[in-house]
XYZ file of N, CA, C and O in Angstrom:
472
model
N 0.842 -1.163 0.000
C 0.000 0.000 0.000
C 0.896 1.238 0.000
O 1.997 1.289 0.548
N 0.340 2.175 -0.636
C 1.442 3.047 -1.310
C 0.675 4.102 0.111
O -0.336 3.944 0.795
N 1.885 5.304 0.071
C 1.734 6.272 1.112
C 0.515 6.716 0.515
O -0.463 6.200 1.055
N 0.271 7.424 -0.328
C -1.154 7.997 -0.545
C -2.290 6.830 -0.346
O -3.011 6.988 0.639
N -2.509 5.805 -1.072
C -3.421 5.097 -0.244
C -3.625 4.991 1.080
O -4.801 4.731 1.334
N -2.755 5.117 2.256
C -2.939 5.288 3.424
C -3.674 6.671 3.807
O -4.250 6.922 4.866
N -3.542 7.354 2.889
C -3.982 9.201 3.137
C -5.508 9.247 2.540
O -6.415 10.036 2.802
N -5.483 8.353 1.827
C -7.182 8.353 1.242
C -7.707 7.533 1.812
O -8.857 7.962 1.906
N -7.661 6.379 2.397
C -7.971 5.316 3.605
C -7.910 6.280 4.974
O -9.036 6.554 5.388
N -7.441 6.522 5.306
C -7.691 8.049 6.402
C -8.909 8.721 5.979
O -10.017 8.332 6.349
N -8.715 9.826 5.129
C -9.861 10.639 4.531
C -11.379 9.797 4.771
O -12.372 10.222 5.360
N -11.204 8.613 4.176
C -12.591 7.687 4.016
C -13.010 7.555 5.509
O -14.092 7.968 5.926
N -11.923 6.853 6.400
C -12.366 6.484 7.665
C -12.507 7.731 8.704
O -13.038 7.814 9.812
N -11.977 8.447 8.079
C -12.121 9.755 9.187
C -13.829 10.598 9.363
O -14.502 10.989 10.316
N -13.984 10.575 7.893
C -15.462 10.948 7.276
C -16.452 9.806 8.057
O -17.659 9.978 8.227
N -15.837 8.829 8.415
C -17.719 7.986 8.384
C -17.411 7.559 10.327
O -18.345 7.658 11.123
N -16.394 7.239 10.650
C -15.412 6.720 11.950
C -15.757 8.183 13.473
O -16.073 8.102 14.660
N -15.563 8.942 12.847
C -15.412 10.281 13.991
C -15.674 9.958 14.999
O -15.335 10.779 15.851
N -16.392 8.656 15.557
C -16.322 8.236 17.269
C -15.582 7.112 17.640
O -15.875 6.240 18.458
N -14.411 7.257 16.817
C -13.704 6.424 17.315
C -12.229 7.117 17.316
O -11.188 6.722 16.791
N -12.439 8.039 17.922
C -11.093 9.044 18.193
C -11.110 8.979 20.109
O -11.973 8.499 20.844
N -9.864 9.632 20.448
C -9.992 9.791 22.242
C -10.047 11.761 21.951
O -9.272 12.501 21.344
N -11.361 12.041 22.725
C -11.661 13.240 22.881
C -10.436 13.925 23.179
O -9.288 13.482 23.142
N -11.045 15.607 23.621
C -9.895 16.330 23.467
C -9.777 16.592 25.283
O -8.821 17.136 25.836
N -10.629 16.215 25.760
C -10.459 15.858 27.142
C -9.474 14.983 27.875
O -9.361 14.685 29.064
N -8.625 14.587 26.518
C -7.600 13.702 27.437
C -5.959 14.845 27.885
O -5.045 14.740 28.704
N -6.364 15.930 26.722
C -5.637 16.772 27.405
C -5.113 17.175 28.918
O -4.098 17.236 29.611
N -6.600 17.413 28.932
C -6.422 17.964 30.572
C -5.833 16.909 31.751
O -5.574 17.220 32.913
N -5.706 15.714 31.197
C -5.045 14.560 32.093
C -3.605 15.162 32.452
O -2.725 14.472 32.967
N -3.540 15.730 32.317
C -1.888 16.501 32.799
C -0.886 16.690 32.109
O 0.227 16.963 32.557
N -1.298 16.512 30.482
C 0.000 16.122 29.668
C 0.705 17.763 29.134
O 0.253 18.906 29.209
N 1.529 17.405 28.786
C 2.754 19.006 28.984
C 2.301 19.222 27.278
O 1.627 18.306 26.808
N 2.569 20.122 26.567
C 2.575 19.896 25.327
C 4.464 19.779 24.524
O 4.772 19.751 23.333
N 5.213 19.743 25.552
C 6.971 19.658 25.436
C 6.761 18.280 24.902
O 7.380 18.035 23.867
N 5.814 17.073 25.528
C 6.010 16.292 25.635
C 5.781 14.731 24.410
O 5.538 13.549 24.653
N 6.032 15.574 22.955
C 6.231 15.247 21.528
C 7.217 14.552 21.946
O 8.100 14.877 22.740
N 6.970 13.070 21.108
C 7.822 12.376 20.555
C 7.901 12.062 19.129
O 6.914 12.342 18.449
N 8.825 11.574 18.618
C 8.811 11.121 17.393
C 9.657 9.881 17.347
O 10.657 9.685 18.038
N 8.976 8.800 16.163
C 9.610 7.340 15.978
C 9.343 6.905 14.526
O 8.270 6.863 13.922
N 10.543 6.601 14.130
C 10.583 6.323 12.956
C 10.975 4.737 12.347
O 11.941 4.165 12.852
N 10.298 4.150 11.401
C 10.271 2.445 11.287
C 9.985 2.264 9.733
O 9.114 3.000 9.271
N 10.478 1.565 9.058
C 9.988 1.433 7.550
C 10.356 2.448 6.635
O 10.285 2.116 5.452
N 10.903 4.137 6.994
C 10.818 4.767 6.013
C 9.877 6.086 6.802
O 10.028 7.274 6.519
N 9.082 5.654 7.641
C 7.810 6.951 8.241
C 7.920 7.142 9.618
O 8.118 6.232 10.423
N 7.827 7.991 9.815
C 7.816 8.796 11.302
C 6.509 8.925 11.803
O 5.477 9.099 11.154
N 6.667 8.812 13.162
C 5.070 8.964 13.916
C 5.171 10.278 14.894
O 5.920 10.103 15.855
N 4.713 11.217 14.834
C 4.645 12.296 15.893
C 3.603 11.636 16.931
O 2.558 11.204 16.444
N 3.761 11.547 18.042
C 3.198 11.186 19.264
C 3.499 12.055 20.596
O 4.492 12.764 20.766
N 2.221 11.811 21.682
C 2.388 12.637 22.767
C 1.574 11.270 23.805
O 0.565 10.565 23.818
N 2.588 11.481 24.430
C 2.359 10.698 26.152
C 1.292 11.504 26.952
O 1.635 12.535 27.532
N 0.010 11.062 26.997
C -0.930 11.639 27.975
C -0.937 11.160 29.466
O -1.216 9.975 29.648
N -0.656 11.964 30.581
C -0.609 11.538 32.003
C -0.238 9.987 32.069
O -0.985 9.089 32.455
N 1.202 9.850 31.566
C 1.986 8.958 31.479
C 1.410 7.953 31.360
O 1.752 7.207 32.277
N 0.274 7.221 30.338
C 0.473 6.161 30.176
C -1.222 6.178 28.998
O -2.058 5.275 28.969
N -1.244 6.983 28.496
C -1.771 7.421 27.426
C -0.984 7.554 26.084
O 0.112 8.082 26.272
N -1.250 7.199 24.682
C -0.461 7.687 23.663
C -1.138 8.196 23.344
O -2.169 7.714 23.814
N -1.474 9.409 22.456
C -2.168 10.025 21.772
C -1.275 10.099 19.923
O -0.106 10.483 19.912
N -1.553 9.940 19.360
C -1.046 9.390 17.757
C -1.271 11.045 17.062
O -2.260 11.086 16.330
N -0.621 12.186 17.167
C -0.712 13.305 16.299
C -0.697 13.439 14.633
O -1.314 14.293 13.996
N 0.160 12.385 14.078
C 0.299 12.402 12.959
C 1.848 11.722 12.418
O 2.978 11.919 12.864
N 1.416 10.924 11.373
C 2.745 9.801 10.498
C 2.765 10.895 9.011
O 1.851 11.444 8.396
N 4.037 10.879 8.852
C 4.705 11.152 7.576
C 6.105 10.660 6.652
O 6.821 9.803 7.170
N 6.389 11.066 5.639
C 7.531 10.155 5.412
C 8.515 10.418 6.511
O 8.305 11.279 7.366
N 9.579 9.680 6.483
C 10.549 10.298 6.717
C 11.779 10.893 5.537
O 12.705 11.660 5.801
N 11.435 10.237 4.107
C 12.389 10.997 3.269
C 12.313 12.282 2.676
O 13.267 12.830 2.125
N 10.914 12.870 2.814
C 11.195 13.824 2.120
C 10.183 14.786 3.398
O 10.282 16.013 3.430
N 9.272 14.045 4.355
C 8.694 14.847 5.440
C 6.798 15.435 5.225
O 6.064 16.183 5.871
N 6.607 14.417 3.691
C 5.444 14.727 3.336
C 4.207 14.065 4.112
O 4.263 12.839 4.208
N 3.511 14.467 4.468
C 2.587 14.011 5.737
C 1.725 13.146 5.002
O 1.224 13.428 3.914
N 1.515 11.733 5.843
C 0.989 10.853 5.262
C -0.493 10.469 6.152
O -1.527 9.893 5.816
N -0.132 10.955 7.153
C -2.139 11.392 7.974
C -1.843 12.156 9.332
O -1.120 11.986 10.314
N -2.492 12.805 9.020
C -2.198 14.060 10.491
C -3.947 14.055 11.307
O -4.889 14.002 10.517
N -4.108 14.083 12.048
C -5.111 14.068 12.839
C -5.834 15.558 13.730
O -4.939 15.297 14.534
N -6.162 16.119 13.997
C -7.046 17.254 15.003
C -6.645 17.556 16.259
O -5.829 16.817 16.810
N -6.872 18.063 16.550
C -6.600 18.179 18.174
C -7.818 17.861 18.801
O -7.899 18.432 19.888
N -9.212 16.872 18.414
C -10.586 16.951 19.040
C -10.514 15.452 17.993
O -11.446 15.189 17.232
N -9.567 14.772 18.079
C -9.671 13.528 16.905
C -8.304 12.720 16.849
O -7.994 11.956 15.935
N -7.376 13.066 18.195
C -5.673 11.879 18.399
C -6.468 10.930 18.823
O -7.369 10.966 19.661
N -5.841 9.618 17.825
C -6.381 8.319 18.450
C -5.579 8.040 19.621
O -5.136 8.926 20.351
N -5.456 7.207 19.736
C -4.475 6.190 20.841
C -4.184 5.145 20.106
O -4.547 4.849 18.968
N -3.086 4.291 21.297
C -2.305 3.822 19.840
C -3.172 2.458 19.305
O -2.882 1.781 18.320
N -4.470 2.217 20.353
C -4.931 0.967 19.854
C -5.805 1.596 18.580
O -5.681 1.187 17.426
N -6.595 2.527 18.940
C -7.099 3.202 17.882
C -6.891 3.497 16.233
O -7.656 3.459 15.269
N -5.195 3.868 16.442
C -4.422 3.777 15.483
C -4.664 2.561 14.531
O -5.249 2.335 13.472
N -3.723 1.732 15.682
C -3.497 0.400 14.758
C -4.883 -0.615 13.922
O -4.885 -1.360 12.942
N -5.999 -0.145 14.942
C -7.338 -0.304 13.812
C -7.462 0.033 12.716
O -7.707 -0.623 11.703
N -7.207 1.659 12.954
C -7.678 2.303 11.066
C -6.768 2.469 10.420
O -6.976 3.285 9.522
N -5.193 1.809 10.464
C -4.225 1.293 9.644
C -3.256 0.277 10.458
O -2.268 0.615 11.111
N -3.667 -0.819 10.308
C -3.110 -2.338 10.460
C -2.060 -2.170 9.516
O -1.054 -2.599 10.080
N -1.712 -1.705 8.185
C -0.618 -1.855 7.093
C 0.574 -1.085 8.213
O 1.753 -1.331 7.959
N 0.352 -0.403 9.120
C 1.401 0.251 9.809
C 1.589 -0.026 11.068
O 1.529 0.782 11.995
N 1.949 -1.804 11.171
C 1.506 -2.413 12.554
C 3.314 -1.878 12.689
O 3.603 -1.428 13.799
N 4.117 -1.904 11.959
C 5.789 -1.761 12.420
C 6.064 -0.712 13.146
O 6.589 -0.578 14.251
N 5.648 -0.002 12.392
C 5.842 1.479 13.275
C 4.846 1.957 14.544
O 5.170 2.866 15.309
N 3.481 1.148 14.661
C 3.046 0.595 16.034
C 4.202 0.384 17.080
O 4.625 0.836 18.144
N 4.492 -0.718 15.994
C 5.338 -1.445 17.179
C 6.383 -0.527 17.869
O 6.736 -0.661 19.040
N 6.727 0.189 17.219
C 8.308 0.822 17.689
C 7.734 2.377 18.579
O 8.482 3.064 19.274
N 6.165 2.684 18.317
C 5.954 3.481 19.391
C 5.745 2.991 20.435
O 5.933 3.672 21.443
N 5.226 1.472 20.554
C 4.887 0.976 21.560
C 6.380 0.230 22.104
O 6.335 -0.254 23.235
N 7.058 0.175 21.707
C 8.187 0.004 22.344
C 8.950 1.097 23.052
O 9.417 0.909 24.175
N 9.079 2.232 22.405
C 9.202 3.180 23.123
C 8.956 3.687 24.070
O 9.772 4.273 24.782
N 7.554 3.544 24.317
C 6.670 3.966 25.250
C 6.930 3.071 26.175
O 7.047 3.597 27.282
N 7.117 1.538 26.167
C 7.543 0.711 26.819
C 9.049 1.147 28.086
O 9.229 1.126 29.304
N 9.788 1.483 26.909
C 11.198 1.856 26.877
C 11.215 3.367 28.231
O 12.157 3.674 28.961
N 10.078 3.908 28.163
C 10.124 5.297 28.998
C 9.456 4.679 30.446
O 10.204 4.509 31.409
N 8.057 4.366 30.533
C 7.704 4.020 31.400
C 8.457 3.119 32.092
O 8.476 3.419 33.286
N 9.016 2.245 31.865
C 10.075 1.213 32.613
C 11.465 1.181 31.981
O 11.891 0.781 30.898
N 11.893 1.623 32.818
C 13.644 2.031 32.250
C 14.057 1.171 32.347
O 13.438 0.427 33.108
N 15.238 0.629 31.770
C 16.258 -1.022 32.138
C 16.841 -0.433 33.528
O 16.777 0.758 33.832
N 17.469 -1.535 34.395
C 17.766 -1.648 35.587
C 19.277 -0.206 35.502
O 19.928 0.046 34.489
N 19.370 0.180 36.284
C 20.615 0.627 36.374
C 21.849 -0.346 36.560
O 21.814 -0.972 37.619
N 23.265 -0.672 35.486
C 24.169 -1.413 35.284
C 24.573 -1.155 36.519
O 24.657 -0.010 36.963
N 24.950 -2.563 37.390
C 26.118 -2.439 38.306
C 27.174 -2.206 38.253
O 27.635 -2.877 37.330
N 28.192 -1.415 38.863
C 29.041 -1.335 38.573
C 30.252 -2.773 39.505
O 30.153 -2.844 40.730
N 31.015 -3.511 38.948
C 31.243 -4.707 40.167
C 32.527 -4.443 39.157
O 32.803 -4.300 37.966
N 33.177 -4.484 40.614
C 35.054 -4.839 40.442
C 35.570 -5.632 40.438
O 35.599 -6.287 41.480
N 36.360 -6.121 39.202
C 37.119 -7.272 39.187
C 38.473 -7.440 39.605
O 39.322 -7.341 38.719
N 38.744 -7.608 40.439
C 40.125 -7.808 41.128
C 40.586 -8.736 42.379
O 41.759 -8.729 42.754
């Protein structure tokens, strides 16, 4: 599926779907607006924001080669990331690597011991 098919598959589902977004009430859950991420997998980047730490909210995917936006979303219409991965399954990779991320923040790896060999 070519990037524009994903942008007209948006358009379609956005038009008939509209209650299946997370309101704009998830704002007020405490989230900073500093608190943009971006992750990139396949070629495309995902702009994302962490809502009261353990919320994703999905802002918008574009390439990453040239930066042309391949579905951008509302501020009264960020899915989440299960949301997401419903109304484009073709972009389960780059799912994955926000949800790893997100993984990656909320639970940090252990702090390395430091142990002396002598």
């Amino acid at each position: 599926m070519t990037t524009f098919d994903i942008a007209a598959k948006y358009r379609r589902q956005s038009e008939s779907k509209k209650s299946r977004v997370v309101p704009a009430m998830c704002i007020a859950m405490g989230a900073e607006m500093n608190d943009v991420r971006r992750t990139e997998a396949e070629g495309l980047g995902v702009t994302w924001r962490l809502l009261g730490d353990h919320l994703i909210s999905i802002l918008a995917v574009h390439s990453t080669c040239d930066a042309s936006p391949i579905v951008s979303f509302g501020p009264d219409t960020y899915p989440d990331l299960v949301q997401a991965r419903e109304l484009f399954p073709e972009l389960a990779r780059l799912w994955d690597a926000v949800r790893h991320e997100f993984w990656a923040r909320l639970i940090p790896p252990p702090p390395r011991s430091s142990r002396s060999t002598g």
